[in-house]
Short mmCIF file of C-alpha atoms in Angstrom, two decimals:
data_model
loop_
_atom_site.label_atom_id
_atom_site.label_comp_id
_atom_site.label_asym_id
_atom_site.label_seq_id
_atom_site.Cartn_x
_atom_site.Cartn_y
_atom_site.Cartn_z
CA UNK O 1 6.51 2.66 16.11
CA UNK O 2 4.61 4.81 13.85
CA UNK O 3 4.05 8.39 15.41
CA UNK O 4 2.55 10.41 12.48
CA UNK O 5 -0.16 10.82 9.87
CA UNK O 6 1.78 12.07 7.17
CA UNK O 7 -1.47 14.77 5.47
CA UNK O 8 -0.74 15.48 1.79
CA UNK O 9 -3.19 17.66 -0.16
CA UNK O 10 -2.65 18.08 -3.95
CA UNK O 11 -2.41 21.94 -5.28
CA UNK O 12 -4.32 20.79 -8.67
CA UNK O 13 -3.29 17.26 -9.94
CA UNK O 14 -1.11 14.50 -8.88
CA UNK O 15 0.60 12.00 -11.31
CA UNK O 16 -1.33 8.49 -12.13
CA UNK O 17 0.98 6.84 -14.68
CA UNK O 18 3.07 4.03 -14.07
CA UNK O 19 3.91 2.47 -17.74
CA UNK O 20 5.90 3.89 -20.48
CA UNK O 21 5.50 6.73 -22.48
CA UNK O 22 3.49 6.14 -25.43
CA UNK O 23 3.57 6.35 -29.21
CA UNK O 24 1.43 7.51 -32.12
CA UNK O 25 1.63 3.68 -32.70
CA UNK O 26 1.10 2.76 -28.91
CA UNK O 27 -2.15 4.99 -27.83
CA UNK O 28 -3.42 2.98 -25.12
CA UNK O 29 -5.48 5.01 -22.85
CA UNK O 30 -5.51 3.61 -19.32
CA UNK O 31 -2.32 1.47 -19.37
CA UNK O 32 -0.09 1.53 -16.75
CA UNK O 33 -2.19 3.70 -13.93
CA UNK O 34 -1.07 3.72 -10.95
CA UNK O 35 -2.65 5.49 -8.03
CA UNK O 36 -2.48 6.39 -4.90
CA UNK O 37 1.72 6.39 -4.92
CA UNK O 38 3.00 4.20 -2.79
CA UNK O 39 5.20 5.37 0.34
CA UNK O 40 8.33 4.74 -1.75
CA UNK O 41 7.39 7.91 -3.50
CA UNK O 42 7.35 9.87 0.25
CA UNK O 43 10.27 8.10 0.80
CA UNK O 44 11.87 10.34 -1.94
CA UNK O 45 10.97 13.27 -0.04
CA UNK O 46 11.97 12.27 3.25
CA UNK O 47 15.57 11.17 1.36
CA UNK O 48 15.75 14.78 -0.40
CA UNK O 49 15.55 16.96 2.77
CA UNK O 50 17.66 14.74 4.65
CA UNK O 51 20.98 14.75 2.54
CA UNK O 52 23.19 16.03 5.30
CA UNK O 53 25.78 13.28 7.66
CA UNK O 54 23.53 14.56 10.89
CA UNK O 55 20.07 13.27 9.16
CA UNK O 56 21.75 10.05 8.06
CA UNK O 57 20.84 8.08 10.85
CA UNK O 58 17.17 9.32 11.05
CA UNK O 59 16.97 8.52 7.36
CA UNK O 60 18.54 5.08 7.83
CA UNK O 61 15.64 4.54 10.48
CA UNK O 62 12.71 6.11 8.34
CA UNK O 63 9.78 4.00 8.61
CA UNK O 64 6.56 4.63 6.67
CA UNK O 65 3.31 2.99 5.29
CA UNK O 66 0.80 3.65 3.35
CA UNK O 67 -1.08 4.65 1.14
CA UNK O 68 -4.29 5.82 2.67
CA UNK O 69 -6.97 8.27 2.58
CA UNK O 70 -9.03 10.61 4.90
CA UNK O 71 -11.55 13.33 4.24
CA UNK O 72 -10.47 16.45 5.85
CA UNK O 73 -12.45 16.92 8.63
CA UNK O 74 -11.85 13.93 9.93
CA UNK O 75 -8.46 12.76 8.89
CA UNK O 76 -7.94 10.92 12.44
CA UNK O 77 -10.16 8.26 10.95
CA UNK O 78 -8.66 7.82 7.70
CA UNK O 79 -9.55 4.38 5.42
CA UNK O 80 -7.81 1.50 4.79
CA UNK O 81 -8.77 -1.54 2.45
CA UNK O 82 -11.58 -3.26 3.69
CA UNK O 83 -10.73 -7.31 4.50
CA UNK O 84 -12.02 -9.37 2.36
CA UNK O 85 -14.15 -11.84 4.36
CA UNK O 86 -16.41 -8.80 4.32
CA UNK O 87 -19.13 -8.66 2.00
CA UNK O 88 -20.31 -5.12 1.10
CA UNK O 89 -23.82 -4.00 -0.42
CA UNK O 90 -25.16 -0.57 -0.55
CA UNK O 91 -22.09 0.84 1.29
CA UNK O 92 -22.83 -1.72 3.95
CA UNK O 93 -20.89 -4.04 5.59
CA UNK O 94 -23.85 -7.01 5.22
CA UNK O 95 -22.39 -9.94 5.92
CA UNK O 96 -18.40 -11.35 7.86
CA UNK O 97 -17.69 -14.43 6.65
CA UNK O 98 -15.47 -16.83 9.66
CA UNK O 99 -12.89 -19.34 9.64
CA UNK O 100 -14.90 -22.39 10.45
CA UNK O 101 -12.89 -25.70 10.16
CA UNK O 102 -12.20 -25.75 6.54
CA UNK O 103 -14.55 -23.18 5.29
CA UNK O 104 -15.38 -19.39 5.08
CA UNK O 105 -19.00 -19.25 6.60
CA UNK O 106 -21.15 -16.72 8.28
CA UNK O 107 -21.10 -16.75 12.04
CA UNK O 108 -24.39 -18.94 12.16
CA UNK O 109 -22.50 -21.50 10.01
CA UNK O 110 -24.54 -20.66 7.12
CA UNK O 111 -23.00 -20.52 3.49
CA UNK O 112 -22.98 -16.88 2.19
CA UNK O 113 -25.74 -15.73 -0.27
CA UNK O 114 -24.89 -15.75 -3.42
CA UNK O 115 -24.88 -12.27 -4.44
CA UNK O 116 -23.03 -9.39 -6.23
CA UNK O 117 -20.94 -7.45 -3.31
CA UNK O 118 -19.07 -5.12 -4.19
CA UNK O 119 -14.68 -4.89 -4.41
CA UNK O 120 -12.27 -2.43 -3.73
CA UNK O 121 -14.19 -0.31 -0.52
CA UNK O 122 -12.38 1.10 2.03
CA UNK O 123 -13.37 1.28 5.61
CA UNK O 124 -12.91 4.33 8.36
CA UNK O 125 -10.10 3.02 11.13
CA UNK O 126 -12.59 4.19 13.77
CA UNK O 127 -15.21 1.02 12.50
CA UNK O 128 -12.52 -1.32 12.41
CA UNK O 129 -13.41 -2.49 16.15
CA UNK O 130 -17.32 -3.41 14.72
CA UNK O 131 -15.84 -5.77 12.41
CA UNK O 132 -16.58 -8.29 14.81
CA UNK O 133 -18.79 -10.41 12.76
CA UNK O 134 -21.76 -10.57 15.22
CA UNK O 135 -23.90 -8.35 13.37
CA UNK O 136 -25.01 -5.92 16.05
CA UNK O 137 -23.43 -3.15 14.44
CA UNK O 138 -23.06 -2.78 10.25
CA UNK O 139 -20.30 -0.36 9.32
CA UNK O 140 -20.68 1.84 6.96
CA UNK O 141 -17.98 2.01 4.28
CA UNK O 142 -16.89 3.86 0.72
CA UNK O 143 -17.31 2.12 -2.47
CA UNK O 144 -15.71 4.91 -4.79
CA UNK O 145 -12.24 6.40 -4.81
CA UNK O 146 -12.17 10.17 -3.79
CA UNK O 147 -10.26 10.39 -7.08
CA UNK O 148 -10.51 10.38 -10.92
CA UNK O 149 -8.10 10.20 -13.57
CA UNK O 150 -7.88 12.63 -16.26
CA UNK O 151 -5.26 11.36 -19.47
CA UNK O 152 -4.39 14.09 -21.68
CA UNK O 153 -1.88 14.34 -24.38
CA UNK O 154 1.44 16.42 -23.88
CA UNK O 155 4.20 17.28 -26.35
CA UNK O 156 7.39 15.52 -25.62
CA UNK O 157 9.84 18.63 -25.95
CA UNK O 158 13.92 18.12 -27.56
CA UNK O 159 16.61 17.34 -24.77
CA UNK O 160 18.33 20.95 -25.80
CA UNK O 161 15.07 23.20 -26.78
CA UNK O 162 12.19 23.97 -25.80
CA UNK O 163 10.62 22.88 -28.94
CA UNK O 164 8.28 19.70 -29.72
CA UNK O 165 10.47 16.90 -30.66
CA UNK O 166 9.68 16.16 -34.20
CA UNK O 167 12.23 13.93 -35.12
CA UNK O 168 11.51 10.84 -36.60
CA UNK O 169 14.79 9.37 -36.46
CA UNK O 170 14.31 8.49 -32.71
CA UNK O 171 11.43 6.27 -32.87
CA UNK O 172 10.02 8.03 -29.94
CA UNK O 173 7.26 10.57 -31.67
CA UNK O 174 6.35 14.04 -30.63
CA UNK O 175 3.69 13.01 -27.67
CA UNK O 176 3.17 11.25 -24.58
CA UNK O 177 0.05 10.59 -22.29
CA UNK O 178 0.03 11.81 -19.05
CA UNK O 179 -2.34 10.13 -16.57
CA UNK O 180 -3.53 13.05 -14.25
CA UNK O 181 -5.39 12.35 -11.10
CA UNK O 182 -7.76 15.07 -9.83
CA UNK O 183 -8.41 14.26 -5.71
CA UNK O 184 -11.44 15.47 -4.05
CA UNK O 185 -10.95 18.70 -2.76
CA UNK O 186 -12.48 17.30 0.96
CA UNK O 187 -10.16 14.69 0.76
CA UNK O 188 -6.48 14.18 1.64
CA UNK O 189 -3.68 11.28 1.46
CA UNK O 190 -2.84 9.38 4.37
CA UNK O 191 0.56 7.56 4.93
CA UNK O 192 2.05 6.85 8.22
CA UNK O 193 5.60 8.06 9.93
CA UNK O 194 7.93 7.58 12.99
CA UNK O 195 9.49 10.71 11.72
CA UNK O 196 8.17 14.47 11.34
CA UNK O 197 8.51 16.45 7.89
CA UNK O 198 8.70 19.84 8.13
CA UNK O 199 5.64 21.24 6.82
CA UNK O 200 5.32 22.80 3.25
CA UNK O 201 4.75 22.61 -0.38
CA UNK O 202 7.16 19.75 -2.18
CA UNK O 203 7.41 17.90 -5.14
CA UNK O 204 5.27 14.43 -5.65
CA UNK O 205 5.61 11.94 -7.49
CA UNK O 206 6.01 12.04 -11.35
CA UNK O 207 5.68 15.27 -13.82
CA UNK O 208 6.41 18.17 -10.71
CA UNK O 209 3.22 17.95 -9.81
CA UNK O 210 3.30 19.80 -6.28
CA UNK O 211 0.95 19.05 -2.69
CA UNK O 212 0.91 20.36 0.31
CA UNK O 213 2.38 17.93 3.37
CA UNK O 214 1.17 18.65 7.24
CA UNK O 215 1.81 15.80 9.93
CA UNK O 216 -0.40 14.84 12.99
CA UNK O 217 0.32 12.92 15.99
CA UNK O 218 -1.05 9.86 15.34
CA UNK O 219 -4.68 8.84 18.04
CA UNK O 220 -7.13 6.86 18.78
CA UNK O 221 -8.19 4.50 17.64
CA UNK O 222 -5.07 3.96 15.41
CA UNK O 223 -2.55 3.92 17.96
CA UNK O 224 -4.20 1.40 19.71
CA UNK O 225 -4.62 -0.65 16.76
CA UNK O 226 -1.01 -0.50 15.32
CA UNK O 227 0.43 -1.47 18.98
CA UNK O 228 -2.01 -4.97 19.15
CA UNK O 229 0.18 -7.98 18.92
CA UNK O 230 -1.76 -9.77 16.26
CA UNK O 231 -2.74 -13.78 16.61
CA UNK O 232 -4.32 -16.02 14.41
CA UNK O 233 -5.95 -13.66 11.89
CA UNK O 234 -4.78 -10.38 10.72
CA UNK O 235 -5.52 -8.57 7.69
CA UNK O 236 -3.43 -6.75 5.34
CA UNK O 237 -3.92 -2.74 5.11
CA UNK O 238 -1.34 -2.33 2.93
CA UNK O 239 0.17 -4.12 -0.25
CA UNK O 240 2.99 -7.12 0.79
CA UNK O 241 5.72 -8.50 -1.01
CA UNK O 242 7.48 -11.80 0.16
CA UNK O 243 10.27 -13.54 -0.54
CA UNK O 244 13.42 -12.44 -2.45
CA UNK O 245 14.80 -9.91 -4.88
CA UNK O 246 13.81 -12.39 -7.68
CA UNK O 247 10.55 -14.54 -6.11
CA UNK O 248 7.49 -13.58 -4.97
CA UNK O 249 5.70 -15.60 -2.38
CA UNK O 250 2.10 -15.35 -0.91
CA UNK O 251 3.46 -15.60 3.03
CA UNK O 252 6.86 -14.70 4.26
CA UNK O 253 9.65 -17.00 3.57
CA UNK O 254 13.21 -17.16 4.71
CA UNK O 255 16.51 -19.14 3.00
CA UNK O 256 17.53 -21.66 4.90
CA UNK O 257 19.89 -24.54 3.88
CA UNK O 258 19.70 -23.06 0.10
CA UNK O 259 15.33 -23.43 0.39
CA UNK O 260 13.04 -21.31 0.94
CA UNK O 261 10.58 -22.03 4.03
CA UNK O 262 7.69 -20.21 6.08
CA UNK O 263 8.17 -19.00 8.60
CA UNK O 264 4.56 -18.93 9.25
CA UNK O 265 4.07 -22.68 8.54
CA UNK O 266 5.68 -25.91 8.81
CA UNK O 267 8.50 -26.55 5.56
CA UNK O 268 5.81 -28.95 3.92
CA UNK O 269 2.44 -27.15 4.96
CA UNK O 270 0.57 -24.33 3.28
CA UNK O 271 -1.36 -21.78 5.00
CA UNK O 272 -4.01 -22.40 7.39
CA UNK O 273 -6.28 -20.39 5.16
CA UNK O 274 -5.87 -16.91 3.50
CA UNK O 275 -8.71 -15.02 1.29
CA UNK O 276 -6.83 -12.48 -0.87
CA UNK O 277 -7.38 -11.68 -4.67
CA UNK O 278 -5.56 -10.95 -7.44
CA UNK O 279 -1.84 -9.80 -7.07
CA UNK O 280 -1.08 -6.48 -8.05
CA UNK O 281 2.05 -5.36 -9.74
CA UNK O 282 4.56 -2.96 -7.70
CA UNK O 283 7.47 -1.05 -8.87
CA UNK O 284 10.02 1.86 -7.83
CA UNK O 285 12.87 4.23 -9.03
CA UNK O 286 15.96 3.78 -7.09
CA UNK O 287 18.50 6.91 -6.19
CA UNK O 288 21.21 7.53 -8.66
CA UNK O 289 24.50 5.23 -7.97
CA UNK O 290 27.26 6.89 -6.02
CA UNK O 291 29.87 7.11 -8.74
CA UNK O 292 27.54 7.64 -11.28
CA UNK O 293 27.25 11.65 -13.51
CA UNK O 294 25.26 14.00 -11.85
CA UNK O 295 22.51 13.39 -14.77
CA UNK O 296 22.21 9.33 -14.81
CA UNK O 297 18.68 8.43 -14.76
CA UNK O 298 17.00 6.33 -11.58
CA UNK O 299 17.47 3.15 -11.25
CA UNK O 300 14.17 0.94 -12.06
CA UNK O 301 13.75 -1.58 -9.33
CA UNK O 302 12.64 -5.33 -10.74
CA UNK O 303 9.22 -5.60 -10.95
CA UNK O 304 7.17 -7.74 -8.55
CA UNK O 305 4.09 -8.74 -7.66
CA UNK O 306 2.46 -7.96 -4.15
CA UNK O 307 -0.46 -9.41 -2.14
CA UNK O 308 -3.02 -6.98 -2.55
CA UNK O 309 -4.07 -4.91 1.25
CA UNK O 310 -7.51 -6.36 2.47
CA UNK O 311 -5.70 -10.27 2.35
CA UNK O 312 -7.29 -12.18 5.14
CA UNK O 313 -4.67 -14.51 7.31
CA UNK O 314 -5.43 -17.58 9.02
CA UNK O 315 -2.40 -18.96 10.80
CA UNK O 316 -2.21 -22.32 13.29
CA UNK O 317 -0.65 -20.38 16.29
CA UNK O 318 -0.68 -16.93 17.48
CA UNK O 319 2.03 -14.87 16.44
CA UNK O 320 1.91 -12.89 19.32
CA UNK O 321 4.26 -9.95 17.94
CA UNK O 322 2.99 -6.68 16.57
CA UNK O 323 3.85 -5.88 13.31
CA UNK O 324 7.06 -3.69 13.77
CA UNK O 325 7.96 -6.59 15.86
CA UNK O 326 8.65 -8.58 12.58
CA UNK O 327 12.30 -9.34 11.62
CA UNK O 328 13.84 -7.62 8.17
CA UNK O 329 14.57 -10.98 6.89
CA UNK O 330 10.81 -11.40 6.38
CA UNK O 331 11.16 -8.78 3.67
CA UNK O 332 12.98 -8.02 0.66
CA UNK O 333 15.75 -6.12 0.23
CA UNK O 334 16.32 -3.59 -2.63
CA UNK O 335 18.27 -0.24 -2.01
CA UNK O 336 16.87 -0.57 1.74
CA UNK O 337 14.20 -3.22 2.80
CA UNK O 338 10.66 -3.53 1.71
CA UNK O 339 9.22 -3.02 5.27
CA UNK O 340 10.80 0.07 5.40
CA UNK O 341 7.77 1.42 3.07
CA UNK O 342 5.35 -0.74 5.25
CA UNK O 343 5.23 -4.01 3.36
CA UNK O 344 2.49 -5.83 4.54
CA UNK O 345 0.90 -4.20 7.52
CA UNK O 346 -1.66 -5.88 9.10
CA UNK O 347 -4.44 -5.16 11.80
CA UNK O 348 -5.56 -7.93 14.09
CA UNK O 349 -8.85 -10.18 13.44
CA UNK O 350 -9.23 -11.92 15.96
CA UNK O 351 -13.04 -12.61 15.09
CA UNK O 352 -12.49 -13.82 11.72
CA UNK O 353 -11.90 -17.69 13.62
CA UNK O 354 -13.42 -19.58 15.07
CA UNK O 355 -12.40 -22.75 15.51
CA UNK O 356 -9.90 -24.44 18.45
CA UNK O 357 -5.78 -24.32 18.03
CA UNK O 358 -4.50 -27.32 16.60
#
């Protein structure tokens, strides 16, 4: 069970890229971003203090999730991605669309209006229990990341000197583009723990950049919410890969008899309903191999492509299990398994259907 709210405040700028370094040939400006990290990256940290044979065990049992965000003086109610049967305006939730028989309508059974809403909000934990779709209560939520990116140029420096690498010969040229993020000073990153980090200044993510980590016992409403055995619906607060080292599936799938079936879902049947959007790309580096020199770089994991956090699920019969309740064989397995870094956590939704079980 989660215990923690792992705090992590930058000390100037974090690290935003996620493609390759680029070439006076190859100046793309925005390619590759990738922000907030993903708890892989924490999981780096947590690996790095816990190197000796007494942490193995603890580090073997590591669970974390994330990410997430909270303002500072309130980091108890920190956001998550807002499901998507919600349809924001104005920093409003104005309308929660329901499962009724084979459509997404509003509780009255009326179509939605058609109407720009906006994408990519993020909604405090604490309002998560007026999403009920009834429309006595409207919760507020945030429409803008707390964050900006800020690309600038750096020198890419020789291997032996501390001089700009000017050599032609290695097709590489003498710059790269850094993708900076500057966070909002009232503002902190959120991922969640069963284990305590000593607090302190580390290393995060790419480039050195350094941040300041604090934990928090974990309290209400969260705890509350991350022990409720979901049902029908659920949504995702965090991004979820499926299926094997080489497939990617929309719902988790096991192997059995050489085919892969839900486990949600009968072999031949698809999902009751789900409302997601597009996938999103994921990636991580990998520790060094045991045998390998002291200087071998990271291994890059495969890339794959995850169902994005806010994914609505409809499923025929309660599941009745709590998310940490889920079996590893649900998940992926690369270096350690994908649930590990909280691969598709969900919340409950109970509201979001209404229709009889079949």
């Amino acid at each position: 069970m989660f215990q923690y709210l792992i705090l992590i405040q930058p000390l100037g700028f974090l690290y935003g890229s996620a493609g390759r370094f680029l070439s006076p040939e190859n100046l793309v400006g925005r390619s590759g971003t990738s922000f907030p990290p993903s708890a892989a990256t924490l999981s780096g940290i947590f690996a790095a203090q816990w190197q000796t044979a007494a942490h193995k065990e603890k580090l073997e049992n590591l669970q974390l999730a994330g990410p997430f965000w909270a303002e500072e003086s309130d980091v108890q109610n920190f956001y998550v991605a807002t499901p998507f049967n919600c349809l924001v305006k104005d920093q409003i939730i104005q309308h929660i669309l329901t499962w009724q028989g084979e459509k997404w309508l509003l509780p009255s059974g009326e179509k939605p209006p058609n109407d720009k809403f906006s994408t990519g909000s993020w909604v405090g934990i604490k309002d998560w229990e007026h999403l009920q779709g009834k429309g006595e209560i409207k919760p507020k939520v945030k429409t803008k990341n707390p964050w900006k990116f800020l690309p600038h140029l750096h020198p890419r420096l020789r291997e032996n000197e501390r001089h700009v690498n000017t050599d032609a010969a290695d097709h590489q040229g003498s710059l790269f583009l850094e993708n900076a993020v500057q966070l909002d000073p009232e503002t902190c990153l959120v991922y969640l723990s069963n284990e305590e980090i000593p607090e302190g200044w580390y290393r995060f993510g790419g480039e050195g950049h350094l941040v300041e980590i604090r934990c928090e016992a974990i309290a209400e409403p969260a705890k509350t919410l991350l022990a409720q055995p979901l049902q029908r619906s659920f949504a995702l607060i965090t991004p979820a890969i499926w299926g094997s080292n080489r497939l990617s599936y929309r719902e988790p799938k096991v192997n059995r008899r050489n085919e892969w079936q839900s486990v949600w879902y009968g072999t031949d049947s698809n999902p009751k309903s789900m409302l997601t959007q597009r996938s999103q790309p994921m990636r991580f580096r990998l520790g060094n191999c045991k045998d390998g020199p002291p200087n071998q770089a990271k291994l890059l994991s495969r890339g794959r492509y995850a169902v994005p956090p806010g994914t609505v699920y409809i499923v025929d019969q309660p599941l009745n299990k709590t998310w940490q309740e889920w079996p590893k064989d649900w998940f992926p397995t690369e270096g350690y398994s994908f649930k590990r870094w909280g691969c598709g956590l969900s919340l409950s939704l109970d509201w979001a259907v209404s229709e009889p079980l079949t």
